Amino acid sequence: MKTIPPPCPEPDNGPKYWRSLAQLNETPEVRQWIEQEFPAGASLAPEGESRRDWMKLMSASFLLAGLGGAGAGCRRPEEQFLPFGKQPENYVHGGWQYYATAFASHGTAVPVLVKSTDGRPVKVEPNDKHPNSSGTDAVVQASILGLYDPDRAHRHTLNGNDVKLEAVRDGLAALSKKLAGQAGEGLYILAERSSSPTRARLQTKFADTLSRARWVNYEPVDFAIGRAAASLAFAADVQPFYKLDATKRILSLDADFLGAELDSSRFSRGFARNRKPGEQMNRLYVVESLMTLTGGQADHRLRVKPSDVVKVAAQVASYVVTGGELGEALKALAKGAPTAAKWAEECAKDLVAHRGESMVIAGYAQPLAVHLIALALNEALGAIGKTVELHKAEQPADTGTILDLAAALKAGEVDTLVILGGNPAYNAPADSNFANLAKNAKTIVRLGAYEDETASIRAQAATWHLASAHYLEAWGDARSSDGSIVPIQPLIEPLFGGVNELEVLASLLGVEKPAAYQQVRETFTGLFGADEQAWKKFLFQGFVEGSASKPVNLGLDAGKVVAELAGFKTPQATGFEVVISRDTKIDDGRYSNNGWLQELPDAVTKVTWENVIQVSAKTGKELGLSGGEKATDNAQAHDGQYNQTFVKITVNGVSVEGPVWIQPGLADGVVAISLGYGRKVTGRVGRGCGFDAYPLF
């Protein structure tokens, strides 16, 4: 008979760490939870699950481990296929091979090397040969599991009926002829942001040949605010590039650059280089509402409500930018700032004392005014061109927003709606009513990795759903954060016959050879010539040498900044303020079916598999709330561990309900909720995880 060992005892000496306020208070419910965290038999199928269902859930991991057999998992990309009757050059059976590619997301890309054995990708590593290599993060590492996800879209459909890939190509060709005959009239393309030079070329071709078509880029968590602010402030289409490795003093205005911001792995590496104790150690000032990884590293942290961030930013800037219209505009915005004048003054003095080595960075969730103040501070501190570079924006500008698209759908102006990736039926702004209005389009062509909420939309005439290929299955290209062009090359033929957006776009344009490989080659030839050796070098090392963006020397257009700040209306908030943020693991919900990311504890709360409603200890005490410390009348079971208090949050008549989490370090009077959970149509892993915060979005 097997004896179950007791939980590991706490050490008698040395520091003791606690994971929550409840553990600090030694409540019996939490003690029971800790003892059950790693129980005997945890690797067995959970209660209520049959062995067959458990095997289904684990099938992605089995495929990744190599149980896929000699079927699709061993196939090579079609463009590079060689029969084993003639062994490929340098091939060793059972040996490792590495291919340079890139993980593209949110309009940028992370250069990576992917380890492969016998034609099966198994591990993602950073490409250290890239001039701006900055490692990888959890999302990039877990992307390999997404390739083998058995819940991915397995088929192409027309009005819900399965169709062959040949029928898809014929349908796109017929649609192309129709659109060409009317110059794209009634065509709207809704896409996620991309840094692909090939997509930029095709988008420009759309504007030339289908001039009446409209292109809308949309992501619920959008990092394009930095480009919009820099373009306005410097009167040119540019975007900022922050160099933390050259910075000694940093002011973060609600920018979690070590966690939730874009390119956080590069920021983390740059920040760490100057973090060694000594006279040259950098110093970090943080103004924020949430408790973040960046706030946890701060030397001086000021927690304020979200509506007060702009006031504190203006207060700091008023000590640096004095005189003139800009100085007066900053003083006006600083009125009513929290009682932090001394904090702001000392911060400003330290930034000025390190002119040319200071940096101010604003977070993606902050309004345009905060980003403009940050840029004005960087200009006054001599940071532009040193710690902050301005790079030319390479992607075409948007020709509308998702709200413009919703208005066009409502007015019946959309004949054909093409949705490239994303899941707008789930994550579009709540007041856009997108899921219902999209049905007004006569034809919908949706390219998606899953048959999700958006896949369930049915138009009056025809609805295509095309299974999307994983980035390890398809050809493409992208620009990394420094502007370097990187390849996206497949390591495996599409497991489920998926296609990618480059092929769909080229087909809609009526291109003779729409294959993604041909489109990427054409882009490369147009930029660097038809040199076969240069192409092979591009694929081998994973970037084009010398293709990084060059800094642009521009001066701040103070007049435009003043005009924008003068028209900014400071948020007037009474009572509680709700902060809806990007989840650092499953993002905006796109990775909700990835078990590795769901299992990964949140960096601050340590919560897994769900989102919570965070409040500060003071706010929780005032409201009589508990975060898992004890049961209350309205408590519900929490993962079978211990009772959890549930609350309802109502904003403008719309409500969501979720469990409370008492979070030290959170600003008082603030309610924090993360996006991406509560999916209604998703795979088996993401089903039933957390609650949906998008009704408030």
XYZ file of C-alpha atoms in Angstrom:
697
model
C 0.000 0.000 0.000
C 1.404 3.355 -1.049
C 1.823 5.985 1.640
C 1.050 9.590 0.660
C 3.810 11.863 1.971
C 2.820 14.972 3.922
C 3.341 18.425 2.404
C 6.852 19.840 2.571
C 7.300 21.624 5.913
C 8.216 25.293 6.112
C 11.935 25.905 6.810
C 12.759 26.626 10.434
C 15.276 29.308 9.547
C 15.808 31.792 6.738
C 13.203 34.009 5.060
C 9.612 32.810 4.683
C 7.611 33.835 1.639
C 3.845 34.110 1.380
C 1.795 33.929 -1.782
C -1.229 35.933 -0.727
C -2.643 37.945 2.165
C -4.754 34.922 3.027
C -1.668 32.743 3.484
C -0.069 35.465 5.600
C -3.113 35.331 7.859
C -2.821 31.493 8.024
C -6.486 30.858 7.246
C -7.459 27.149 7.243
C -9.003 27.371 3.743
C -5.694 28.462 2.217
C -3.702 25.931 4.236
C -5.926 23.222 2.741
C -5.395 24.689 -0.734
C -1.596 24.657 -0.347
C -1.624 21.058 0.837
C -3.701 20.071 -2.202
C -1.599 21.959 -4.744
C 0.594 18.952 -5.578
C -1.392 15.931 -4.335
C -0.490 12.349 -5.058
C -1.961 11.175 -8.379
C -2.152 14.670 -9.824
C -0.918 13.337 -13.163
C -3.928 11.015 -13.474
C -7.118 11.972 -15.235
C -9.201 14.410 -13.154
C -12.364 13.244 -11.470
C -15.292 13.235 -13.877
C -13.116 12.801 -16.959
C -12.919 9.497 -18.789
C -9.551 8.177 -19.836
C -10.613 8.640 -23.464
C -11.413 12.344 -22.954
C -8.178 12.838 -21.052
C -6.233 11.290 -23.928
C -7.978 13.699 -26.302
C -6.923 16.652 -24.204
C -3.345 15.429 -24.121
C -3.197 14.690 -27.852
C -1.405 17.937 -28.691
C 1.384 17.064 -26.284
C 1.572 13.531 -27.692
C 1.899 14.882 -31.223
C 4.621 17.234 -30.077
C 6.456 14.418 -28.322
C 6.528 12.409 -31.521
C 3.508 10.068 -31.354
C 2.167 11.432 -34.640
C 3.802 8.562 -36.463
C 4.968 8.795 -40.023
C 1.924 10.712 -41.212
C 1.491 14.430 -41.692
C 3.902 15.283 -38.869
C 6.852 14.053 -40.920
C 6.054 15.965 -44.112
C 8.329 18.727 -45.308
C 7.337 22.042 -46.915
C 6.175 21.500 -50.461
C 8.749 23.887 -51.923
C 11.640 21.924 -50.375
C 10.342 18.347 -50.550
C 12.929 15.662 -51.321
C 12.175 11.928 -51.400
C 14.186 9.879 -48.988
C 15.286 7.719 -51.927
C 17.723 10.595 -52.318
C 18.763 11.625 -48.833
C 18.700 15.404 -48.222
C 22.059 17.105 -47.924
C 23.455 17.229 -44.363
C 20.550 15.146 -43.095
C 21.223 12.754 -40.213
C 18.364 10.515 -39.131
C 17.355 11.369 -35.547
C 19.618 14.432 -35.457
C 18.607 17.993 -34.709
C 18.193 20.616 -37.399
C 17.595 24.318 -36.818
C 15.694 26.694 -39.080
C 15.593 30.470 -38.779
C 12.099 31.930 -38.828
C 10.073 34.528 -36.891
C 7.043 34.701 -34.632
C 4.905 37.624 -35.823
C 2.299 39.326 -33.641
C 0.824 42.803 -33.015
C 2.718 44.409 -35.905
C 6.200 43.203 -34.990
C 8.149 39.932 -34.997
C 10.516 37.981 -32.763
C 13.388 36.285 -34.664
C 13.707 32.656 -33.586
C 15.421 29.369 -34.358
C 13.183 26.302 -34.377
C 14.599 22.893 -33.543
C 13.332 20.076 -35.736
C 13.861 16.341 -35.829
C 12.731 14.053 -38.654
C 10.641 16.865 -40.118
C 8.833 17.654 -36.879
C 9.338 21.048 -35.103
C 9.749 20.498 -31.359
C 11.345 23.579 -29.730
C 11.607 27.338 -30.241
C 14.830 29.173 -29.346
C 15.963 32.798 -29.782
C 18.011 33.643 -32.866
C 21.101 35.087 -31.189
C 22.686 35.932 -34.542
C 20.051 38.600 -35.156
C 21.521 42.084 -34.472
C 18.626 42.953 -32.190
C 18.064 39.545 -30.631
C 16.393 39.814 -27.257
C 15.427 36.268 -26.391
C 11.848 35.019 -26.315
C 8.909 35.117 -23.945
C 6.387 32.549 -22.759
C 4.009 33.163 -25.659
C 6.729 32.519 -28.247
C 7.893 29.389 -26.431
C 4.340 28.046 -26.175
C 3.618 28.709 -29.853
C 5.016 25.275 -30.687
C 2.087 23.700 -28.812
C -0.328 25.702 -30.965
C 1.007 23.934 -34.043
C -0.136 20.553 -32.713
C -3.415 21.785 -31.188
C -6.069 19.212 -32.190
C -8.768 21.888 -31.830
C -7.407 24.000 -34.688
C -9.645 24.484 -37.729
C -9.373 21.222 -39.707
C -11.402 22.168 -42.751
C -12.458 24.835 -45.207
C -16.204 25.495 -45.306
C -18.784 27.280 -47.436
C -21.994 27.992 -45.528
C -20.933 25.372 -43.006
C -20.322 22.639 -45.564
C -16.856 21.173 -46.106
C -15.119 22.124 -49.355
C -11.813 21.118 -50.921
C -8.845 23.461 -51.181
C -9.359 23.554 -54.961
C -12.895 24.877 -54.418
C -11.493 27.576 -52.137
C -9.075 28.716 -54.818
C -11.814 28.692 -57.454
C -14.085 30.693 -55.165
C -11.399 33.311 -54.474
C -10.652 33.555 -58.215
C -14.346 34.141 -58.994
C -14.567 36.747 -56.238
C -11.442 38.440 -57.625
C -13.040 38.849 -61.059
C -16.179 40.298 -59.504
C -14.211 42.813 -57.400
C -12.020 43.844 -60.340
C -15.131 44.646 -62.373
C -16.333 47.116 -59.752
C -12.928 48.502 -58.637
C -13.390 46.979 -55.196
C -16.665 48.763 -54.493
C -18.249 47.333 -51.338
C -15.112 45.435 -50.310
C -13.881 45.819 -46.739
C -10.822 44.002 -45.403
C -10.548 43.622 -41.635
C -7.070 42.456 -40.600
C -4.768 42.240 -37.626
C -1.690 44.451 -37.606
C 1.344 43.133 -39.430
C 4.922 44.198 -40.129
C 5.191 42.030 -43.260
C 6.813 43.809 -46.248
C 4.914 41.451 -48.548
C 1.562 42.301 -46.989
C 2.442 45.989 -47.214
C 3.176 45.526 -50.932
C -0.125 43.698 -51.491
C -2.019 46.311 -49.486
C -0.554 49.044 -51.678
C -1.585 47.035 -54.737
C -5.126 46.868 -53.343
C -5.174 50.666 -53.121
C -4.007 50.910 -56.744
C -6.139 48.249 -58.448
C -9.184 48.100 -56.147
C -9.246 51.769 -55.259
C -12.747 51.755 -53.764
C -11.960 49.017 -51.259
C -11.418 49.915 -47.616
C -8.761 48.407 -45.344
C -9.241 48.345 -41.566
C -6.638 47.126 -39.074
C -8.054 46.139 -35.706
C -6.755 44.542 -32.540
C -8.482 44.958 -29.166
C -5.098 45.514 -27.516
C -3.558 47.988 -29.944
C -0.015 49.283 -29.639
C -0.341 51.685 -32.589
C -0.906 54.662 -30.261
C 2.884 55.188 -30.091
C 3.093 55.616 -33.870
C 0.079 57.961 -33.903
C 1.590 60.178 -31.195
C 5.069 60.310 -32.755
C 3.657 61.045 -36.210
C 1.637 63.945 -34.825
C 4.387 65.328 -32.595
C 7.094 65.250 -35.279
C 4.876 65.947 -38.326
C 6.036 62.774 -40.143
C 4.985 59.144 -40.316
C 7.405 57.788 -37.713
C 7.347 55.516 -34.674
C 9.508 55.574 -31.516
C 12.136 52.936 -30.777
C 13.224 52.794 -27.126
C 16.775 51.763 -26.194
C 16.760 50.805 -22.523
C 20.315 49.501 -22.710
C 21.493 53.094 -23.223
C 19.341 54.572 -20.463
C 20.276 55.517 -16.877
C 17.003 57.152 -15.778
C 13.558 55.895 -16.807
C 10.099 57.299 -16.157
C 7.301 54.855 -16.947
C 3.856 56.376 -17.371
C 1.694 53.294 -16.863
C 3.980 51.314 -19.214
C 4.587 47.747 -18.046
C 7.542 47.350 -20.400
C 8.814 44.310 -18.471
C 5.478 42.513 -18.757
C 2.442 43.521 -20.808
C 3.954 45.961 -23.312
C 4.975 44.918 -26.802
C 8.588 43.733 -27.178
C 8.906 43.145 -23.423
C 11.692 40.565 -23.834
C 13.919 43.171 -25.536
C 13.024 45.744 -22.900
C 13.838 43.287 -20.112
C 17.261 42.477 -21.516
C 18.083 46.160 -22.097
C 16.884 47.159 -18.633
C 18.930 44.405 -16.964
C 22.192 45.518 -18.609
C 22.252 48.715 -16.554
C 20.751 47.216 -13.419
C 23.997 46.150 -11.774
C 24.512 47.760 -8.337
C 26.934 50.663 -8.309
C 27.222 54.284 -9.333
C 26.174 53.499 -12.922
C 23.052 51.554 -11.929
C 19.919 52.828 -13.637
C 16.970 54.213 -11.706
C 13.314 53.556 -12.483
C 10.358 55.813 -11.700
C 6.896 54.317 -12.254
C 3.457 55.932 -12.273
C 0.738 53.276 -12.541
C -2.593 51.979 -11.308
C -2.087 48.227 -11.473
C 0.582 46.250 -9.686
C 2.865 45.186 -12.542
C 6.224 43.522 -13.067
C 7.685 46.919 -13.958
C 6.205 48.501 -10.849
C 7.718 45.728 -8.778
C 11.178 46.689 -10.086
C 10.686 50.431 -9.506
C 13.009 52.431 -7.286
C 10.267 55.052 -6.877
C 6.672 54.012 -7.530
C 3.588 56.241 -7.438
C 0.226 54.471 -7.570
C -2.635 56.616 -8.808
C -5.996 56.135 -10.434
C -5.911 55.823 -14.249
C -7.525 59.235 -14.744
C -4.683 60.851 -12.758
C -1.793 59.502 -14.877
C -2.098 62.343 -17.393
C -2.054 64.896 -14.568
C 1.066 63.437 -12.961
C 2.761 63.268 -16.371
C 1.969 66.929 -17.005
C 3.165 67.815 -13.507
C 6.568 66.174 -14.108
C 6.814 67.805 -17.536
C 5.988 71.253 -16.146
C 9.256 71.154 -14.151
C 11.246 70.287 -17.285
C 9.459 72.233 -20.051
C 9.099 75.782 -18.763
C 7.867 78.821 -20.631
C 6.150 79.106 -23.984
C 2.773 77.786 -25.027
C 3.784 74.201 -24.358
C 4.824 75.002 -20.794
C 1.507 76.755 -20.162
C -0.461 73.845 -21.637
C 1.366 71.424 -19.322
C 0.664 73.563 -16.271
C -3.018 73.649 -17.175
C -3.182 69.859 -17.473
C -1.315 69.401 -14.185
C -4.051 71.173 -12.213
C -5.821 68.837 -9.847
C -2.982 66.310 -9.840
C -2.764 64.002 -6.805
C -0.729 65.244 -3.869
C 2.546 64.173 -5.448
C 4.184 67.502 -6.240
C 7.346 66.586 -4.321
C 7.552 63.194 -6.050
C 7.115 64.807 -9.459
C 9.682 67.528 -8.739
C 12.369 65.106 -7.552
C 11.706 62.831 -10.512
C 12.058 65.761 -12.921
C 15.326 66.875 -11.289
C 16.806 63.397 -11.630
C 15.798 63.160 -15.287
C 17.288 66.573 -16.066
C 20.509 65.701 -14.205
C 20.957 62.796 -16.647
C 20.156 64.639 -19.849
C 20.823 62.437 -22.866
C 20.658 59.317 -20.697
C 17.026 59.627 -19.610
C 13.860 58.238 -21.136
C 10.111 58.625 -20.658
C 7.841 55.875 -21.963
C 4.028 55.790 -21.979
C 1.862 52.660 -21.858
C -0.347 51.370 -24.664
C -3.534 51.916 -22.638
C -2.881 55.604 -22.031
C -4.547 58.272 -24.199
C -2.789 60.253 -26.917
C -2.150 63.179 -24.548
C 0.057 61.078 -22.235
C 2.123 59.836 -25.183
C 2.567 63.410 -26.444
C 3.726 64.538 -22.999
C 6.226 61.667 -22.940
C 7.596 62.693 -26.339
C 7.804 66.338 -25.278
C 9.755 65.272 -22.202
C 12.091 63.135 -24.308
C 12.731 66.073 -26.629
C 13.464 68.412 -23.712
C 15.729 65.835 -22.036
C 17.823 65.295 -25.158
C 16.651 61.692 -25.429
C 15.571 61.858 -29.079
C 18.307 60.314 -31.180
C 20.041 58.803 -28.137
C 17.841 56.720 -25.846
C 14.777 57.172 -28.077
C 15.086 56.877 -31.847
C 12.499 57.809 -34.452
C 12.098 55.245 -37.222
C 10.164 55.639 -40.437
C 6.883 53.739 -40.260
C 7.021 51.084 -42.968
C 3.400 49.932 -43.029
C 0.581 51.732 -44.899
C -1.658 53.867 -42.731
C -5.160 52.720 -41.795
C -8.088 53.811 -43.967
C -10.685 53.442 -41.251
C -11.530 51.930 -37.875
C -13.696 49.019 -36.830
C -16.357 51.541 -35.802
C -16.324 52.901 -39.377
C -16.764 49.337 -40.611
C -19.657 48.791 -38.198
C -21.333 51.958 -39.502
C -20.888 50.770 -43.099
C -22.371 47.383 -42.227
C -25.342 49.054 -40.585
C -25.881 51.222 -43.657
C -25.756 48.197 -45.980
C -22.639 49.428 -47.776
C -20.591 46.245 -47.359
C -20.935 43.727 -50.163
C -17.879 41.591 -49.331
C -16.216 41.424 -45.932
C -12.815 39.711 -45.738
C -11.628 38.973 -42.183
C -7.958 38.019 -41.959
C -7.272 36.482 -38.559
C -8.539 37.969 -35.324
C -11.858 37.222 -33.665
C -13.959 40.415 -33.870
C -17.217 38.662 -33.004
C -15.669 38.050 -29.582
C -13.406 41.043 -28.998
C -14.782 43.971 -31.002
C -15.820 47.016 -28.928
C -19.090 46.221 -27.187
C -20.851 49.315 -28.559
C -19.989 48.380 -32.176
C -22.460 45.441 -32.177
C -20.150 43.846 -34.722
C -21.325 40.227 -34.439
C -24.891 41.147 -35.400
C -24.045 43.796 -37.992
C -21.584 41.533 -39.837
C -24.518 39.434 -41.024
C -25.530 42.379 -43.230
C -22.581 41.661 -45.541
C -23.608 39.650 -48.605
C -20.400 37.636 -48.626
C -17.986 36.963 -45.789
C -14.565 35.397 -46.276
C -12.955 34.634 -42.940
C -9.435 33.233 -42.478
C -9.023 31.879 -38.958
C -7.033 29.360 -36.962
C -10.122 28.136 -35.076
C -13.820 27.700 -35.718
C -14.610 30.248 -33.038
C -17.137 33.016 -32.339
C -16.413 34.769 -35.651
C -16.649 31.510 -37.603
C -20.265 31.175 -36.470
C -21.327 34.359 -38.321
C -23.527 33.550 -41.321
C -24.121 36.050 -44.136
C -27.203 36.129 -46.355
C -25.515 34.819 -49.494
C -22.199 33.089 -48.818
C -19.864 32.595 -45.923
C -16.427 31.097 -46.355
C -14.332 29.963 -43.443
C -10.753 29.149 -44.415
C -8.513 27.226 -42.030
C -5.412 29.294 -41.318
C -1.929 27.823 -41.440
C 0.338 28.099 -38.408
C 3.422 30.284 -38.795
C 5.566 27.129 -38.785
C 3.550 25.830 -41.758
C 3.576 28.800 -44.128
C 5.858 31.224 -45.931
C 5.957 34.865 -44.972
C 8.166 37.735 -43.888
C 8.131 40.447 -41.249
C 10.094 43.242 -39.629
C 11.440 42.858 -36.110
C 11.180 45.759 -33.664
C 14.350 47.417 -35.005
C 13.046 47.244 -38.577
C 15.208 44.318 -39.753
C 13.519 42.123 -42.353
C 13.204 38.516 -41.174
C 11.868 35.405 -42.960
C 8.961 33.268 -41.873
C 9.703 29.886 -43.398
C 7.773 26.650 -42.843
C 9.282 23.624 -41.190
C 6.356 21.354 -41.934
C 3.599 21.080 -44.502
C 0.218 22.306 -43.153
C -1.138 19.561 -40.910
C -4.738 20.460 -41.707
C -4.351 21.932 -45.197
C -4.420 25.545 -44.026
C -3.632 28.654 -46.073
C -2.213 32.005 -44.945
C -3.224 35.597 -45.492
C -0.658 36.344 -48.204
C -2.152 33.661 -50.441
C -5.686 34.903 -49.794
C -4.765 38.520 -50.580
C -2.871 37.583 -53.729
C -5.823 35.475 -54.898
C -8.253 38.354 -54.366
C -5.944 40.564 -56.446
C -6.004 38.024 -59.273
C -2.274 37.353 -59.100
C -1.181 34.606 -61.492
C 0.930 32.800 -58.857
C -0.730 33.546 -55.493
C 1.291 31.031 -53.434
C 2.806 32.703 -50.367
C 6.288 31.472 -51.302
C 6.081 33.234 -54.685
C 4.829 36.435 -53.076
C 7.665 36.530 -50.535
C 10.244 35.866 -53.249
C 8.807 38.702 -55.346
C 9.053 41.089 -52.397
C 12.625 40.043 -51.660
C 13.614 40.443 -55.317
C 12.070 43.909 -55.453
C 14.000 45.013 -52.362
C 17.344 43.230 -52.766
C 17.541 41.913 -56.317
C 17.322 38.431 -57.822
C 20.448 37.087 -56.140
C 19.895 33.423 -55.258
C 22.796 33.417 -52.807
C 21.360 36.445 -51.007
C 18.019 34.632 -50.706
C 19.664 31.509 -49.265
C 21.646 33.635 -46.812
C 18.424 35.372 -45.796
C 16.834 32.024 -44.941
C 19.975 30.626 -43.303
C 20.767 33.454 -40.884
C 17.199 34.669 -40.403
C 17.551 38.352 -41.361
C 18.885 40.703 -44.010
C 22.056 42.463 -42.914
C 21.724 46.217 -42.885
C 17.924 46.211 -43.244
C 17.281 47.709 -39.788
C 15.544 51.083 -39.758
C 17.781 54.140 -39.744
C 17.072 56.896 -37.178
C 15.259 59.934 -38.551
C 16.344 63.362 -37.291
C 13.277 65.491 -36.622
C 12.304 68.260 -34.245
C 9.186 68.393 -32.092
C 6.299 70.338 -33.600
C 5.336 72.113 -30.383
C 2.362 73.830 -32.009
C 0.645 70.564 -32.881
C 1.334 69.150 -29.425
C -0.104 72.259 -27.755
C -3.217 72.116 -29.942
C -3.820 68.474 -29.054
C -3.233 69.001 -25.326
C -5.504 72.038 -25.295
C -8.342 69.954 -26.732
C -7.821 67.032 -24.373
C -10.595 66.538 -21.841
C -9.257 65.135 -18.580
C -11.388 62.136 -17.562
C -13.826 63.062 -14.834
C -14.219 59.913 -12.788
C -16.258 59.575 -9.629
C -16.159 56.523 -7.398
C -14.440 53.453 -8.780
C -12.421 53.294 -11.994
C -12.251 50.088 -14.027
C -8.997 49.115 -15.749
C -9.317 46.496 -18.502
C -5.893 45.181 -19.448
C -4.135 42.706 -21.714
C -3.426 39.337 -20.135
C 0.312 38.656 -20.205
C -0.256 34.965 -21.022
C -3.233 34.495 -23.327
C -3.114 38.067 -24.666
C -6.537 39.227 -25.905
C -7.860 35.655 -25.850
C -6.082 34.381 -28.961
C -4.068 31.851 -26.911
C -6.877 30.721 -24.616
C -6.666 27.138 -25.917
C -2.960 26.795 -25.127
C -2.617 24.642 -22.013
C 0.961 25.681 -21.318
C -0.031 29.341 -21.110
C -3.171 28.638 -19.108
C -1.098 26.658 -16.614
C 1.497 29.430 -16.314
C 0.839 31.501 -13.157
C 0.219 35.203 -13.621
C 3.439 37.057 -12.860
C 1.797 39.150 -10.120
C -1.325 37.393 -8.810
C -0.065 33.819 -9.469
C -3.582 32.904 -10.633
C -3.890 30.208 -13.313
C -6.648 29.147 -15.710
C -8.879 32.173 -15.104
C -9.046 35.907 -14.632
C -10.069 37.695 -11.449
C -11.419 41.060 -10.323
C -8.551 42.750 -8.521
C -8.998 45.361 -5.814
C -6.571 46.789 -3.291
C -6.540 45.639 0.325
C -7.984 48.963 1.491
C -10.773 48.921 -1.097
C -11.578 45.302 -0.314
C -11.798 46.054 3.399
C -14.068 49.059 2.818
C -16.422 46.916 0.733
C -16.238 43.909 3.017
C -14.758 41.723 0.287
C -12.393 38.808 0.641
C -10.132 37.274 -1.964
C -10.435 33.605 -1.071
C -9.795 34.151 2.649
C -13.214 33.024 3.852
C -16.626 32.021 2.581
C -19.484 34.528 2.392
C -23.170 34.213 1.636
C -22.595 34.763 -2.098
C -19.482 32.590 -2.311
C -19.138 29.847 -4.901
C -16.767 26.917 -5.222
C -13.409 27.907 -6.685
C -11.826 24.979 -8.561
C -12.899 22.690 -5.738
C -10.314 24.213 -3.418
C -11.904 26.845 -1.243
C -14.739 29.319 -1.383
C -14.270 32.584 -3.259
C -16.254 35.799 -3.095
C -17.918 36.736 -6.401
C -18.927 40.282 -7.261
C -20.754 41.986 -10.105
C -19.183 44.987 -11.880
C -21.595 47.290 -13.730
C -20.465 50.023 -16.146
C -23.078 52.070 -18.019
C -25.706 49.414 -17.411
C -23.543 46.486 -18.592
C -22.423 43.922 -16.008
C -19.873 41.156 -15.638
C -19.369 38.864 -12.675
C -16.194 37.256 -11.388
C -14.159 36.275 -8.329
C -12.445 38.916 -6.201
C -8.686 38.958 -5.724
C -7.139 41.200 -3.075
C -3.994 42.578 -4.695
C -1.453 44.589 -2.661
C 0.043 47.482 -4.618
C -3.093 48.211 -6.623
C -4.310 51.805 -6.494
C -7.224 52.353 -4.132
C -10.604 52.841 -5.774
C -9.533 50.840 -8.844
C -11.045 47.616 -10.178
C -8.703 45.677 -12.485
C -9.861 43.017 -14.970
C -7.869 41.208 -17.656
C -9.167 40.309 -21.105
C -9.153 37.042 -23.002
C -11.207 34.681 -20.844
C -14.814 33.522 -20.797
C -14.703 32.302 -24.400
C -18.058 31.040 -25.675
C -16.734 29.115 -28.681
C -13.261 27.719 -28.181
C -11.306 24.482 -27.889
C -11.421 21.988 -25.059
C -8.560 23.557 -23.140
C -9.942 27.104 -23.057
C -13.548 26.135 -22.424
C -14.939 27.325 -19.094
C -11.889 29.380 -18.121
C -12.674 32.667 -16.397
C -15.284 35.271 -17.338
C -15.661 37.527 -20.361
C -14.696 41.177 -19.757
C -15.358 42.331 -23.342
C -18.967 43.426 -22.613
C -17.347 46.323 -20.712
C -14.749 46.974 -23.439
